[in-house]
PDB file of C-alpha atoms in Angstrom:
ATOM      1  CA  UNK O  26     158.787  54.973  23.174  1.00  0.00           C
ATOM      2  CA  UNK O  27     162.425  55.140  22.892  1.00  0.00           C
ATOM      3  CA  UNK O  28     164.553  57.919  22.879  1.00  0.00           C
ATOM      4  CA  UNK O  29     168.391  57.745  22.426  1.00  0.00           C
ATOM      5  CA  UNK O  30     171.147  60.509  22.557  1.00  0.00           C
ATOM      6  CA  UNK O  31     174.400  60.745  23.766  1.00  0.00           C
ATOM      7  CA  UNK O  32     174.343  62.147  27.263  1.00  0.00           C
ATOM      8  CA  UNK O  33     171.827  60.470  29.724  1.00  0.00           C
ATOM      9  CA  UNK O  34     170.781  63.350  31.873  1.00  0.00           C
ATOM     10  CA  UNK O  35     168.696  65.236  29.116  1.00  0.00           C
ATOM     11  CA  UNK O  36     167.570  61.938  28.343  1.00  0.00           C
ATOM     12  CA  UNK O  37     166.122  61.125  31.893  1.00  0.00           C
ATOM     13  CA  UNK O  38     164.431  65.139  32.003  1.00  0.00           C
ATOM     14  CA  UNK O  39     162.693  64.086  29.204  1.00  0.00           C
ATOM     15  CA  UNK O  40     161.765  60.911  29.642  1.00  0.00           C
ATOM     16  CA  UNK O  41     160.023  62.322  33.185  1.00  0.00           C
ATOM     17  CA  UNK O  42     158.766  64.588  31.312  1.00  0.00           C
ATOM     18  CA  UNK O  43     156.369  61.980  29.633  1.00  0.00           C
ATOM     19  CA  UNK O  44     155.162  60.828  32.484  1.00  0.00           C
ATOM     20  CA  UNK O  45     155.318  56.875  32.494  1.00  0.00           C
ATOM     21  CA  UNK O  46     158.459  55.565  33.010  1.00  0.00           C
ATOM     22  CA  UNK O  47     156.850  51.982  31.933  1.00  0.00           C
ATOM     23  CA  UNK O  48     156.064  53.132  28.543  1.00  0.00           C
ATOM     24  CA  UNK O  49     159.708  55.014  27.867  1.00  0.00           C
ATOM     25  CA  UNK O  50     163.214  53.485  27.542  1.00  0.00           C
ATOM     26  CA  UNK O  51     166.686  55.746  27.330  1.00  0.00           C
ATOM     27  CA  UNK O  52     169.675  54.663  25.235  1.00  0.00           C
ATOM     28  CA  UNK O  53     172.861  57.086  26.011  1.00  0.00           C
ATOM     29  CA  UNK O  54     174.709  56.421  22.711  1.00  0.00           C
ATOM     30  CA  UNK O  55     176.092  57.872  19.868  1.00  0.00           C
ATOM     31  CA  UNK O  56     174.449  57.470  16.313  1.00  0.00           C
ATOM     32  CA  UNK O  57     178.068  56.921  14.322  1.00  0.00           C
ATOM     33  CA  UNK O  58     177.930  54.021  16.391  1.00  0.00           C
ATOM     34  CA  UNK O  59     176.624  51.729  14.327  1.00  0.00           C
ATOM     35  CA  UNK O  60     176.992  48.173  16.885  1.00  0.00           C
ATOM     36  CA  UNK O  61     175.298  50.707  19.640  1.00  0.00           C
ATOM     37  CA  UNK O  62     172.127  51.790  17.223  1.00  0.00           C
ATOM     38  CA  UNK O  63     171.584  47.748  16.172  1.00  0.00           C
ATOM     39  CA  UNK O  64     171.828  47.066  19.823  1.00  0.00           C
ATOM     40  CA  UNK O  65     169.372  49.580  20.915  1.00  0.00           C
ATOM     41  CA  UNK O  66     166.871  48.485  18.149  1.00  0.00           C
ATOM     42  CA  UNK O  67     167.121  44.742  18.691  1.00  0.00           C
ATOM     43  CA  UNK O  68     166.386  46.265  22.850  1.00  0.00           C
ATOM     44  CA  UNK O  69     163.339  48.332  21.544  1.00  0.00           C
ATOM     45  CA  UNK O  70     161.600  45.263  19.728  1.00  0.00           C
ATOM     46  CA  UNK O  71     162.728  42.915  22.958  1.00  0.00           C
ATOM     47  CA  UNK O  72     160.875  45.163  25.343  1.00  0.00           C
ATOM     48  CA  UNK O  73     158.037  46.714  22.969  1.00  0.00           C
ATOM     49  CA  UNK O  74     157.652  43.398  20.972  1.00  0.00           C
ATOM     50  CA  UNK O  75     158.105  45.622  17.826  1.00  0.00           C
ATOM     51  CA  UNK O  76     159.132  49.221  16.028  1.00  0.00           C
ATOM     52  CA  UNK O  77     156.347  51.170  14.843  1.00  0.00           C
ATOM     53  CA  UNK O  78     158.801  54.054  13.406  1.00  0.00           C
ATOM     54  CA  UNK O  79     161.983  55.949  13.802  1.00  0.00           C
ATOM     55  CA  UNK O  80     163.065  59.422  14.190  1.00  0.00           C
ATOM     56  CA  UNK O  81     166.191  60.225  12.823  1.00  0.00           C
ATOM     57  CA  UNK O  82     166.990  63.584  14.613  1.00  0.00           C
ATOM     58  CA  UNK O  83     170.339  63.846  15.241  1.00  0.00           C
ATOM     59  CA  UNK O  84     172.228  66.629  13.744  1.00  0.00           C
ATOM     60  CA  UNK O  85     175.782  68.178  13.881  1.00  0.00           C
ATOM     61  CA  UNK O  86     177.446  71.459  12.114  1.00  0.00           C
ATOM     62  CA  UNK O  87     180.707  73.086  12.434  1.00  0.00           C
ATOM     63  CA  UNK O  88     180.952  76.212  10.865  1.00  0.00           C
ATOM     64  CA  UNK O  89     182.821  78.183   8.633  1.00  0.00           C
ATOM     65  CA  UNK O  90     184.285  78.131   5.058  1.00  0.00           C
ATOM     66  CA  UNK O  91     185.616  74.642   4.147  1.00  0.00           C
ATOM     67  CA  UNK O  92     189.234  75.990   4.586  1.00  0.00           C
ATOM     68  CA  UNK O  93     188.668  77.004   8.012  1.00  0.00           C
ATOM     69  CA  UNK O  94     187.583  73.485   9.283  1.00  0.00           C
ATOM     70  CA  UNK O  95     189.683  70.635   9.968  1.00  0.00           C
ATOM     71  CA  UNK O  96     189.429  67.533   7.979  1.00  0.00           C
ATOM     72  CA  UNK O  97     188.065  65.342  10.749  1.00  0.00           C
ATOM     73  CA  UNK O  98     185.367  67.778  11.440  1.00  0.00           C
ATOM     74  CA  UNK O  99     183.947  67.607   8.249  1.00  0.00           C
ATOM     75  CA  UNK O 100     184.372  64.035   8.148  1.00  0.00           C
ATOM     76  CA  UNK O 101     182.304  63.348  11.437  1.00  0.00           C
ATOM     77  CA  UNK O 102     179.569  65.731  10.527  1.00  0.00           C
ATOM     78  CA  UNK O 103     179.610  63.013   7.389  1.00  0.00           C
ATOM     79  CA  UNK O 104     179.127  60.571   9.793  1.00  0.00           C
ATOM     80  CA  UNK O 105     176.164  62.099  12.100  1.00  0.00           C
ATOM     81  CA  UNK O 106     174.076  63.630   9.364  1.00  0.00           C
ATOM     82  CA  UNK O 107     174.474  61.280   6.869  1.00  0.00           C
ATOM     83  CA  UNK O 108     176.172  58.366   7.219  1.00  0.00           C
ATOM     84  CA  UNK O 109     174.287  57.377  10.674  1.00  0.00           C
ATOM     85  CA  UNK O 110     170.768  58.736   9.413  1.00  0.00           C
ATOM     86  CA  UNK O 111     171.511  56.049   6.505  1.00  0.00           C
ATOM     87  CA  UNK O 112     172.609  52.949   8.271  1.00  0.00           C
ATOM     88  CA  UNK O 113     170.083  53.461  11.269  1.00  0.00           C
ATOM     89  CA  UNK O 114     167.241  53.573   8.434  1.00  0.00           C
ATOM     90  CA  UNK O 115     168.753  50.119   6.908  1.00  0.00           C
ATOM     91  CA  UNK O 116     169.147  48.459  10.254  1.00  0.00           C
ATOM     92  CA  UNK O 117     165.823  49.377  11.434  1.00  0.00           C
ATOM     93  CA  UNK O 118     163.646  48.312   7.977  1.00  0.00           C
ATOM     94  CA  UNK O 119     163.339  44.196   8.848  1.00  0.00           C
ATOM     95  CA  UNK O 120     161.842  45.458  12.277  1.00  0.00           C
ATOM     96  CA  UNK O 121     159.492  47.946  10.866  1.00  0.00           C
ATOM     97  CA  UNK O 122     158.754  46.076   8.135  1.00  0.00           C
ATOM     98  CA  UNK O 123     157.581  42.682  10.711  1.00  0.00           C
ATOM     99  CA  UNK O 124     155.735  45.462  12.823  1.00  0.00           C
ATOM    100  CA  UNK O 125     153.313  46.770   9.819  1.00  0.00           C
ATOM    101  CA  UNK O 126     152.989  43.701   8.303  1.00  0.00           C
ATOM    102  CA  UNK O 127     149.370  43.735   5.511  1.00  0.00           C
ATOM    103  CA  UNK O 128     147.181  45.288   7.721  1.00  0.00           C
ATOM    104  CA  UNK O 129     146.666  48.276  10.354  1.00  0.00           C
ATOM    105  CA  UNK O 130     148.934  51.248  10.544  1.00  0.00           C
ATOM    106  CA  UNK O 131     151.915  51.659   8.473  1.00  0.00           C
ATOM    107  CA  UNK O 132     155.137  52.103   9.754  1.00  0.00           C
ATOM    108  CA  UNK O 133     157.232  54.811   9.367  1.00  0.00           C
ATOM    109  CA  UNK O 134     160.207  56.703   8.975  1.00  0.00           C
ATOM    110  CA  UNK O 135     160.619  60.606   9.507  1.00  0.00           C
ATOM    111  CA  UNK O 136     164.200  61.982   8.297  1.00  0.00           C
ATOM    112  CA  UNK O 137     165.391  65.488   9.692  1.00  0.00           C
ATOM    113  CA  UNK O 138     166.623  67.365   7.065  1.00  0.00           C
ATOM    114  CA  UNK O 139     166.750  71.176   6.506  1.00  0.00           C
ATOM    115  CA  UNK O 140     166.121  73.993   4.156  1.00  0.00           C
ATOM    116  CA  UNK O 141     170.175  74.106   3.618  1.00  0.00           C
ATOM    117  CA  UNK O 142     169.652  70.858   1.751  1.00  0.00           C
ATOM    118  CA  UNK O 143     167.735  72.845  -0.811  1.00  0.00           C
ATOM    119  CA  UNK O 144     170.392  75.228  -1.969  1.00  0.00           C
ATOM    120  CA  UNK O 145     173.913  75.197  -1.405  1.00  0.00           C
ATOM    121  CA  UNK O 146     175.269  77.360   1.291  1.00  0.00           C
ATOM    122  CA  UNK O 147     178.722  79.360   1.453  1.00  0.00           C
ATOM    123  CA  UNK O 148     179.901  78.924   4.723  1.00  0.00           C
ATOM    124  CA  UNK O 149     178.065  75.503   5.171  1.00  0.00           C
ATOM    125  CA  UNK O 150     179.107  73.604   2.477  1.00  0.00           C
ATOM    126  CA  UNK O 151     179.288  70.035   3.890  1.00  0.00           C
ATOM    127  CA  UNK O 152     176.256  70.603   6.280  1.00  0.00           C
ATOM    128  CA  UNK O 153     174.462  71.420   3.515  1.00  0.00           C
ATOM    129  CA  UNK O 154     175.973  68.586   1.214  1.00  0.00           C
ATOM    130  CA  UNK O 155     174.682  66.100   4.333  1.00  0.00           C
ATOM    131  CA  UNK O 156     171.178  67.186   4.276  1.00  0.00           C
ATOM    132  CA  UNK O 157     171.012  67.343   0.296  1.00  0.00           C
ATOM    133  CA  UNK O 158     172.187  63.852   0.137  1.00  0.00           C
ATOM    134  CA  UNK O 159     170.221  62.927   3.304  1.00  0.00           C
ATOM    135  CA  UNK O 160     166.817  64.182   1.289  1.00  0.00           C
ATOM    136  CA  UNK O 161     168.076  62.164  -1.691  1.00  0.00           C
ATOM    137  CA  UNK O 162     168.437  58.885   0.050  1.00  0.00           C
ATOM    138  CA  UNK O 163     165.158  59.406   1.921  1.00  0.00           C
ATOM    139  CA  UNK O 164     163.361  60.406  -1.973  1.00  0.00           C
ATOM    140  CA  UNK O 165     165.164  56.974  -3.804  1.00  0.00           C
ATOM    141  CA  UNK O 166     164.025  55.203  -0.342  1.00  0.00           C
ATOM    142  CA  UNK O 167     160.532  56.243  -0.596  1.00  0.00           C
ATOM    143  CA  UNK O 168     160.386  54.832  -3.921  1.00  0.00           C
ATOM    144  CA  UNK O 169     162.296  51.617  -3.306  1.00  0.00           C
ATOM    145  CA  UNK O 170     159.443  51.326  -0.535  1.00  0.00           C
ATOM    146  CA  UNK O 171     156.765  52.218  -2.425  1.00  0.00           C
ATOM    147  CA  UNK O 172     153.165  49.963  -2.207  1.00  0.00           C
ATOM    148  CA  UNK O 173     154.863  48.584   1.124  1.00  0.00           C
ATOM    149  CA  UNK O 174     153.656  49.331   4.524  1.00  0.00           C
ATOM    150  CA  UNK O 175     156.513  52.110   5.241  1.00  0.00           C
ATOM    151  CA  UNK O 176     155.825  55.390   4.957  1.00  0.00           C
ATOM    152  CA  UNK O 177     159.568  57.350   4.651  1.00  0.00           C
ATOM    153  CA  UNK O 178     159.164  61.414   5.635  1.00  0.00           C
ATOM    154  CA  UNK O 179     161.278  64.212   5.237  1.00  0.00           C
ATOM    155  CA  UNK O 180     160.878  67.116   7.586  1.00  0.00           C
ATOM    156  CA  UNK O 181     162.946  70.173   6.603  1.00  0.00           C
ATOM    157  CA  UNK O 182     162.942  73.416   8.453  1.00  0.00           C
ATOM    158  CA  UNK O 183     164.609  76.596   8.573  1.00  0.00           C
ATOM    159  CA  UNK O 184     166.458  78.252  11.457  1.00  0.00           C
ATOM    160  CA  UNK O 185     164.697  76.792  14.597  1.00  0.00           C
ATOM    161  CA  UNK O 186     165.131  78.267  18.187  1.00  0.00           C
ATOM    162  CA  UNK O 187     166.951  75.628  20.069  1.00  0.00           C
ATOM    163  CA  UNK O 188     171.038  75.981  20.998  1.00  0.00           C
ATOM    164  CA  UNK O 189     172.247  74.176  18.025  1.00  0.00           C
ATOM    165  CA  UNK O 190     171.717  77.648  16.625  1.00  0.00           C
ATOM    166  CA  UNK O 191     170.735  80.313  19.228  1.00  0.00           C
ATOM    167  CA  UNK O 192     173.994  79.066  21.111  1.00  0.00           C
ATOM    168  CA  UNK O 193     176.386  79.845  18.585  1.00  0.00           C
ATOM    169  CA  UNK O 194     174.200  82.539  17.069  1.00  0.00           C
ATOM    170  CA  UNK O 195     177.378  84.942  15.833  1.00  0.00           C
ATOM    171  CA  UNK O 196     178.984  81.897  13.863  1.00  0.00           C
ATOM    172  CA  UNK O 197     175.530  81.652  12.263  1.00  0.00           C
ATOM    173  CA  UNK O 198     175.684  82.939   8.644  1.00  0.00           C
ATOM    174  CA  UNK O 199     173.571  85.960   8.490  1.00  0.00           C
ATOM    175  CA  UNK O 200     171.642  84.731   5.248  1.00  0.00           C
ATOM    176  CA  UNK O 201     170.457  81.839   7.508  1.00  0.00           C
ATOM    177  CA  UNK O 202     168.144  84.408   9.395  1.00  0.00           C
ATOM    178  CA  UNK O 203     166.700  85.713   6.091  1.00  0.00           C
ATOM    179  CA  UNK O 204     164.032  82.873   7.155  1.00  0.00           C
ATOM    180  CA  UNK O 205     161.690  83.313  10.234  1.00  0.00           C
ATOM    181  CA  UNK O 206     162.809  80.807  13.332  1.00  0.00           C
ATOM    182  CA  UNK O 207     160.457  78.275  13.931  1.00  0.00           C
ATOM    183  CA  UNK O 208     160.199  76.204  17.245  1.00  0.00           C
ATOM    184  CA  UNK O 209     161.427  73.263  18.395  1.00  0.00           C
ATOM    185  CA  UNK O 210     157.570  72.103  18.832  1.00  0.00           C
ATOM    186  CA  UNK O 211     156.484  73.468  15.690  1.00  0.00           C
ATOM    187  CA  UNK O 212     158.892  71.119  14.204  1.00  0.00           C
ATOM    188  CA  UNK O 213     158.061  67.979  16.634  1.00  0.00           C
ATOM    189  CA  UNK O 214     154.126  69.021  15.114  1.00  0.00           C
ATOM    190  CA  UNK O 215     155.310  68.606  11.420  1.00  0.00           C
ATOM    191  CA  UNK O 216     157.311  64.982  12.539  1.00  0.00           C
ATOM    192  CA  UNK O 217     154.003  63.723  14.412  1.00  0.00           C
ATOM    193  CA  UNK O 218     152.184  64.827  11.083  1.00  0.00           C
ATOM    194  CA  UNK O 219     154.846  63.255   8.749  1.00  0.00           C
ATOM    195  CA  UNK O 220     154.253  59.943  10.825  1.00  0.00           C
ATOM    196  CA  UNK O 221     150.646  59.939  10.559  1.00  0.00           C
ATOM    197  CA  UNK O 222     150.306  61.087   6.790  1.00  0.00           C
ATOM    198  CA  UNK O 223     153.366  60.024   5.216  1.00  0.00           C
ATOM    199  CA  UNK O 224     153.772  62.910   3.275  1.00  0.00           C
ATOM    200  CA  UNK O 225     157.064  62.787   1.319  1.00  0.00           C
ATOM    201  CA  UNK O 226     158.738  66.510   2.531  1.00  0.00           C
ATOM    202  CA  UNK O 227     157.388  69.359   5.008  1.00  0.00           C
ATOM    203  CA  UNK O 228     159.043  72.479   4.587  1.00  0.00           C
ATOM    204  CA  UNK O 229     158.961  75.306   7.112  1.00  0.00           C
ATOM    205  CA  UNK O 230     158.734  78.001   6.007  1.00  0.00           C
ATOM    206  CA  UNK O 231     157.126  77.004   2.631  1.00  0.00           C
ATOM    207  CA  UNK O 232     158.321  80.112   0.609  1.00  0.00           C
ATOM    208  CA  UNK O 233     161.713  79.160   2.012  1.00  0.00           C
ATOM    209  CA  UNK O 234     161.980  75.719   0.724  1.00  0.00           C
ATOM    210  CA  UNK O 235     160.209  77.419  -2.703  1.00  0.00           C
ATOM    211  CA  UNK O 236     163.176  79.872  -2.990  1.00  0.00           C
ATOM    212  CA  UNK O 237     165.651  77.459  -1.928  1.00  0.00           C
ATOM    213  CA  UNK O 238     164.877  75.169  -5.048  1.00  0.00           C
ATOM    214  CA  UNK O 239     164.780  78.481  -7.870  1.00  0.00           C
ATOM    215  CA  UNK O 240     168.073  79.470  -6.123  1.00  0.00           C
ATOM    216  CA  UNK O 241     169.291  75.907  -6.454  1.00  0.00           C
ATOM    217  CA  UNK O 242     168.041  75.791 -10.211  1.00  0.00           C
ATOM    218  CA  UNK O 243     169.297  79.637 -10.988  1.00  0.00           C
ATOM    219  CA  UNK O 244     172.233  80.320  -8.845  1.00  0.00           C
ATOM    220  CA  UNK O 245     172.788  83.562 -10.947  1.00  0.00           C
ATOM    221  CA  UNK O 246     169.523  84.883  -9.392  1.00  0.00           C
ATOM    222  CA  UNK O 247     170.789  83.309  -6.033  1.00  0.00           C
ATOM    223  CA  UNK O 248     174.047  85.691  -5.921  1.00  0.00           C
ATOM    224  CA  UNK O 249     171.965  88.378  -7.211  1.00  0.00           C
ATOM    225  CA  UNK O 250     169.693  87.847  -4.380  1.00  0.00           C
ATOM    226  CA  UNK O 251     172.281  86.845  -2.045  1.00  0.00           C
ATOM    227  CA  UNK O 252     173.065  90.656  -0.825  1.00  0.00           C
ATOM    228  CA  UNK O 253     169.396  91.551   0.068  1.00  0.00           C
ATOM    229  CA  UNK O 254     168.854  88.016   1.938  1.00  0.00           C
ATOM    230  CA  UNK O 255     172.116  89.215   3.504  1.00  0.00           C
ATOM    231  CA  UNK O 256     170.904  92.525   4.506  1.00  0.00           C
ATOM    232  CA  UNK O 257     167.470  90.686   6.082  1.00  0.00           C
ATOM    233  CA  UNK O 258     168.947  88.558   7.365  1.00  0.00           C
ATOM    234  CA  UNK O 259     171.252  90.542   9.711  1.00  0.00           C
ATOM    235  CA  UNK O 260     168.323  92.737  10.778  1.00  0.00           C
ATOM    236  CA  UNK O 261     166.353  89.719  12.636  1.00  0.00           C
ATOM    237  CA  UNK O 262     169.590  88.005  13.829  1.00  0.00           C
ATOM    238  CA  UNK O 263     170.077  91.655  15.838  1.00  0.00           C
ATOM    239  CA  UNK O 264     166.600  91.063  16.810  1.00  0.00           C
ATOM    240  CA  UNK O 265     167.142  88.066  17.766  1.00  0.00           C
ATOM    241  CA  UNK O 266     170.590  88.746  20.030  1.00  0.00           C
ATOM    242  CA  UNK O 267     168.502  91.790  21.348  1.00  0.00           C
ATOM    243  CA  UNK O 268     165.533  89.322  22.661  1.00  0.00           C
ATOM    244  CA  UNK O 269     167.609  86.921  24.363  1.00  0.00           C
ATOM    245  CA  UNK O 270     169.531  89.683  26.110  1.00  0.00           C
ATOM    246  CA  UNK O 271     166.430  91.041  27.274  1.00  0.00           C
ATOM    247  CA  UNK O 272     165.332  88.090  28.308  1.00  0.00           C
ATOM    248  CA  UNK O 273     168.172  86.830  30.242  1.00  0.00           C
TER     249      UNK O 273
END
């Protein structure tokens, strides 16, 4: 196993955390670094002798209305959650596709995504323009790869309780929380799943990804809606502050 992110103390916790040190390499890079990700694959097939899969997980979001954001912001969330996602995939396809070969397991490739690539968001626009065109690539891929031996997964969730969100929960747009928070392992579950199974999308929670397409296809109904999701969702995000003050 492999796992890669930029700062190389989480990276060591977790790789502990797994128990074998033989069985788990750490890469401290960046994904927008596109010599560091082909360096860190050609390293994983050296020491593994192949790539089974790959886990693009990776995510960044500043924000605020478009107009409150500077250019280069929006341009390097570009570059994390859609641009990297992308080349990663293309770099890593000869080595998954030598490691499934015509027989046994397929390989695999799980893309996270999110229910904001399912209807635009106000607020988010170019977060959610990332993971629309991240679930778009990841569709056309599946089909370009289709009767091969790679399996390409999308896992999108709602509002999941980790700091990329509970950190900066006041910035968080209220309508976000009109979806129950799932956890960080319920979405590692639906990954392991995707991997197995190769189902094409997992949404979480499936009403949420439901709504999120008829407000996509009907955004009349969505700003009709939009006052009562609103109104929801600033009741559990109270909840939510109120919980983590409680609990320390």
């Amino acid at each position: 196993m492999v796992l890669l992110a930029r700062r190389s103390g989480p990276l060591e916790e977790a790789a502990q955390a797994l128990g074998d040190p033989e069985r788990v390499m750490t890469v401290a890079a960046d994904v927008s670094d596109l010599d560091a990700m082909a360096k860190a694959l050609d390293d994983t097939v050296a020491r593994f002798g192949g790539l089974d899969g790959i886990v693009n997980n990776a995510g960044l979001h500043h924000r605020g209305l478009v107009e409150t954001r500077k250019a280069q912001e929006l341009a390097t969330m570009v570059d994390v959650n859609l641009r990297a996602p992308i080349a990663i995939t293309t770099l890593a396809l000869p080595h998954l596709r030598a490691t499934a070969g015509t027989t046994g397991p397929k390989s695999f490739v799980v893309q996270l995504a999110s229910l904001a690539g399912t209807v635009p968001l106000d607020g988010s626009a170019t977060y959610s323009a990332t993971k629309f065109g991240l679930r778009a690539f990841s569709f056309a891929l599946a089909e370009e790869l289709r009767g091969d031996r790679i399996s390409v997964s999308v896992v999108s969730p709602g509002p999941i309780d980790t700091g990329f969100i509970m950190d900066d929960i006041d910035e968080v747009s209220d309508i976000t929380f009109s979806q129950p928070v799932c956890t960080a392992e319920h979405v590692a579950d639906m990954v392991l799943t995707s991997a197995r199974d190769g189902q094409r999308e997992r949404q979480w929670p499936r009403v949420g990804g439901a709504l999120g397409t008829v407000a996509y296809l009907f955004p009349g109904l969505r700003r009709l809606l939009k006052p009562r999701l609103e109104a929801q969702g600033r009741r559990r995000k109270a909840a939510l502050k109120a919980q983590r003050q409680t609990h320390g």
